[in-house]
C-alpha atoms as a printed R data frame, in Angstrom:
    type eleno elety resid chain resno       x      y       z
1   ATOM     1    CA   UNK     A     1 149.368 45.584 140.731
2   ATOM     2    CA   UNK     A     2 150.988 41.773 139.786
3   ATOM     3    CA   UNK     A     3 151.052 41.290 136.590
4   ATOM     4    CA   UNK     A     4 151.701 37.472 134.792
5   ATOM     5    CA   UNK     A     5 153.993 37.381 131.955
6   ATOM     6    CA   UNK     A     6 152.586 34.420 129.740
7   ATOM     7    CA   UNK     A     7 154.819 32.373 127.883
8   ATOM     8    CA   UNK     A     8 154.019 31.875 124.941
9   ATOM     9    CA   UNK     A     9 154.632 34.589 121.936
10  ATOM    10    CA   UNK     A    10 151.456 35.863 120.461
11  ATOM    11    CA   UNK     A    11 150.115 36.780 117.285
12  ATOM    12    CA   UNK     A    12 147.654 38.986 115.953
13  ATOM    13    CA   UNK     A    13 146.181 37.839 112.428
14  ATOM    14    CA   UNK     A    14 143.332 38.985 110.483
15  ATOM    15    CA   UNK     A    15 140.616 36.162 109.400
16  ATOM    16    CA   UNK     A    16 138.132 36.303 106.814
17  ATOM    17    CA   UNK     A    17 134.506 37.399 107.863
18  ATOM    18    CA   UNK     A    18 133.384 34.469 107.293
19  ATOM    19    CA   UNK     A    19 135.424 31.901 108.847
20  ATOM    20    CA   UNK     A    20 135.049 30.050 112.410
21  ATOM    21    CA   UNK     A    21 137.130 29.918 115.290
22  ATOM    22    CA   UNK     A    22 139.818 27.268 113.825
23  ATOM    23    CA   UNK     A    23 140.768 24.817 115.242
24  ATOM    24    CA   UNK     A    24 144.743 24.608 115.341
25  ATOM    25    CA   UNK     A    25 143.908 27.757 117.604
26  ATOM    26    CA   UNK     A    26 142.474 25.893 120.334
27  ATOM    27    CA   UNK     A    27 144.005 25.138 123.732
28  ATOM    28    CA   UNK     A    28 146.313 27.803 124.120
29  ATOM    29    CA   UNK     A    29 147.484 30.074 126.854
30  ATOM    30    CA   UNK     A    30 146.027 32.979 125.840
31  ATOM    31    CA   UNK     A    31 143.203 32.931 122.604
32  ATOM    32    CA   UNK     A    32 141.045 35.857 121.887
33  ATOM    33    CA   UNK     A    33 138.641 36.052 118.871
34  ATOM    34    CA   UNK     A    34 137.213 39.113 117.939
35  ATOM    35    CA   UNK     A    35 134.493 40.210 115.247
36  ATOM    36    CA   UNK     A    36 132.871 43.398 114.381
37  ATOM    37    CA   UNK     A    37 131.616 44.704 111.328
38  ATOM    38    CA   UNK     A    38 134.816 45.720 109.478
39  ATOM    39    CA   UNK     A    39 136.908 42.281 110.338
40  ATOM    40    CA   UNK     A    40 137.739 38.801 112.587
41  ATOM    41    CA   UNK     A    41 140.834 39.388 114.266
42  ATOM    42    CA   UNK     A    42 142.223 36.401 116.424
43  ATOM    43    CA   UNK     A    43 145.240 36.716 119.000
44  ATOM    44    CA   UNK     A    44 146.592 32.861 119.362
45  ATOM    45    CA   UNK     A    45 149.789 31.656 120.141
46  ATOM    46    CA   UNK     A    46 152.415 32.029 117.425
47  ATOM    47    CA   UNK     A    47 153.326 28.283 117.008
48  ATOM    48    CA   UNK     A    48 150.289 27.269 115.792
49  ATOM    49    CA   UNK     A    49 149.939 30.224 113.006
50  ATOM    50    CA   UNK     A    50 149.636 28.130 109.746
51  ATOM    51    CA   UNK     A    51 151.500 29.700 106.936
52  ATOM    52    CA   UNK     A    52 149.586 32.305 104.532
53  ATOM    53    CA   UNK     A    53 147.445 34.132 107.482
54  ATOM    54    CA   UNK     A    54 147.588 37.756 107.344
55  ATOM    55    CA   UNK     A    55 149.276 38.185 111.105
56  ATOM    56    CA   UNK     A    56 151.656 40.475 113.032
57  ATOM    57    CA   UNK     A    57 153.800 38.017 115.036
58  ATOM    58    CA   UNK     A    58 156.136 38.798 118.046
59  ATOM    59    CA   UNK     A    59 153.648 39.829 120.806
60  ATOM    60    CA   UNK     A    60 153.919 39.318 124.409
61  ATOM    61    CA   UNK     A    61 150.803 39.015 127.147
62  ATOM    62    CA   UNK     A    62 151.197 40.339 130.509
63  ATOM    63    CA   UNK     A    63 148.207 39.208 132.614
64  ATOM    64    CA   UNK     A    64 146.602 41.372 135.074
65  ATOM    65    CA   UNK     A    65 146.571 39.009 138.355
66  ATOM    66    CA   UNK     A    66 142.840 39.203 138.996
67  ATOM    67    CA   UNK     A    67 139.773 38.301 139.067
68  ATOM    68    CA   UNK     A    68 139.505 42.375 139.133
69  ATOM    69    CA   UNK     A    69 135.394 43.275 140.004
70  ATOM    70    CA   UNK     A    70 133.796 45.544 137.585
71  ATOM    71    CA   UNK     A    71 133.929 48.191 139.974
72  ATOM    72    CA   UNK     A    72 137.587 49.372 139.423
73  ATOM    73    CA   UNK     A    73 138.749 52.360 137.785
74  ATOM    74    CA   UNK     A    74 141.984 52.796 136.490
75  ATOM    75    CA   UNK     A    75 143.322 49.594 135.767
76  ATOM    76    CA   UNK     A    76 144.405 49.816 132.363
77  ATOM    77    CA   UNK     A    77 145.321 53.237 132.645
78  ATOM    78    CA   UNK     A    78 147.272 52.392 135.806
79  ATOM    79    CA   UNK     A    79 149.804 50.234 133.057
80  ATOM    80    CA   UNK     A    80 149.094 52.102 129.840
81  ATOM    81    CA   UNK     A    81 150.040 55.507 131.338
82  ATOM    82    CA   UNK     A    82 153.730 54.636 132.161
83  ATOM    83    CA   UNK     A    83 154.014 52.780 128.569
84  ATOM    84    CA   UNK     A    84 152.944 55.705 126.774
85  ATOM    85    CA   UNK     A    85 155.402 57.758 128.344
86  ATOM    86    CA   UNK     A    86 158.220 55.315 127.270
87  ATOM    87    CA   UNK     A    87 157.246 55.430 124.173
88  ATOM    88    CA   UNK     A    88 155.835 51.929 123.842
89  ATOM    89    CA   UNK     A    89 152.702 50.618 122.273
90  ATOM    90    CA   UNK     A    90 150.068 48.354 123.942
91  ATOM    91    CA   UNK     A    91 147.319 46.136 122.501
92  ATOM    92    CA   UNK     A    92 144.676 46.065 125.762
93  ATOM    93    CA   UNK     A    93 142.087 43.197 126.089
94  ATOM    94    CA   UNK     A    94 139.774 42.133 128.747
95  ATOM    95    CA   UNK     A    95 138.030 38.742 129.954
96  ATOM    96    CA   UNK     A    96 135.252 38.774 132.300
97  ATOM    97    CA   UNK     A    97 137.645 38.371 135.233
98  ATOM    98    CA   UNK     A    98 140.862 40.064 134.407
99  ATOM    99    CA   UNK     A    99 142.763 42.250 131.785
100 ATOM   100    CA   UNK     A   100 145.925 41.570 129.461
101 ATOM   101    CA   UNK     A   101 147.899 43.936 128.003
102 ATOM   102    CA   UNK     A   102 150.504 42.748 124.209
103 ATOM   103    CA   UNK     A   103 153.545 44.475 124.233
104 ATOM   104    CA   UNK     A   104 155.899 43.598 120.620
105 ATOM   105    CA   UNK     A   105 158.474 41.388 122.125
106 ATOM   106    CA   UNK     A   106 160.956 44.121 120.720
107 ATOM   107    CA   UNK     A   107 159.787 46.325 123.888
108 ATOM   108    CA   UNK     A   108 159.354 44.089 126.183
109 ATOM   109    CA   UNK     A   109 162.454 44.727 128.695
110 ATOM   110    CA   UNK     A   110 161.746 48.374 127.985
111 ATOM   111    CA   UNK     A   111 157.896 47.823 129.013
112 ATOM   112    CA   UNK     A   112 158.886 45.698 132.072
113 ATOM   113    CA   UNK     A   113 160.984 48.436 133.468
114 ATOM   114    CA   UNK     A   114 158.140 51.209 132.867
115 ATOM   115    CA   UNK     A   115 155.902 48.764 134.447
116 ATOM   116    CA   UNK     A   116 158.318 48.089 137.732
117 ATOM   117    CA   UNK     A   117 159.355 52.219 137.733
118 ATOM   118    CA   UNK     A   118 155.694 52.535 137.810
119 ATOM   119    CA   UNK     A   119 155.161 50.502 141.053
120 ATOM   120    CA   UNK     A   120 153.697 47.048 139.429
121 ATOM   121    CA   UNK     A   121 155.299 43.979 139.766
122 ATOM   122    CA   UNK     A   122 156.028 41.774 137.233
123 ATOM   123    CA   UNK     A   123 156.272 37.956 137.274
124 ATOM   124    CA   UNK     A   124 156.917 34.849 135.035
């Protein structure tokens, strides 16, 4: 599988319920904005964090070189499997068309290796 290494670092922050998509979050690489009943959580680029926000900063995106069809099976166990067994975490998220995986920049060289071991191909 060829997988896109995005730029930009990411970061995960915590909203409050009641706030709307802001808009120093807007046109980035990568956004993702997520609600359910408990909390908003929004994954933006980490340059254009304001100061104050509840966030964990130093993420990195690797981008699953789609569009994949719905059909599949296996996809995100085909990269989270060889992660787990190096011992490195993974934040999954999908789009209609493809699928992204956040590594902590601290593991990335470690995750790109389990990634290439594991027969996927890695470019930036």
């Amino acid at each position: 599988m060829e997988l896109l290494l995005l730029n930009e670092p990411l970061t995960v922050c915590r909203l409050d319920m009641a706030a709307t998509p802001p808009e120093w979050a807007k046109g980035q690489e990568l956004l993702a904005l997520i609600w359910d009943v408990d909390e908003l959580t929004l994954i933006c680029a980490e340059g254009c964090l304001p100061p104050g926000q509840t966030a964990e900063r130093g993420w990195r995106a690797l981008k699953v070189t789609g569009p994949l069809d719905f059909s599949l099976v296996g996809v995100l166990a085909s990269l989270a499997t060889p992660l787990a067994q190096a011992g490195i975490p993974l934040l999954a998220l999908s789009t209609y068309s493809t699928d992204y995986i956040l590594i902590r920049e601290t593991h990335l060289e470690s995750a790109l290796e389990a990634l290439r071991l594991a027969g996927h191909q890695v470019v930036s």
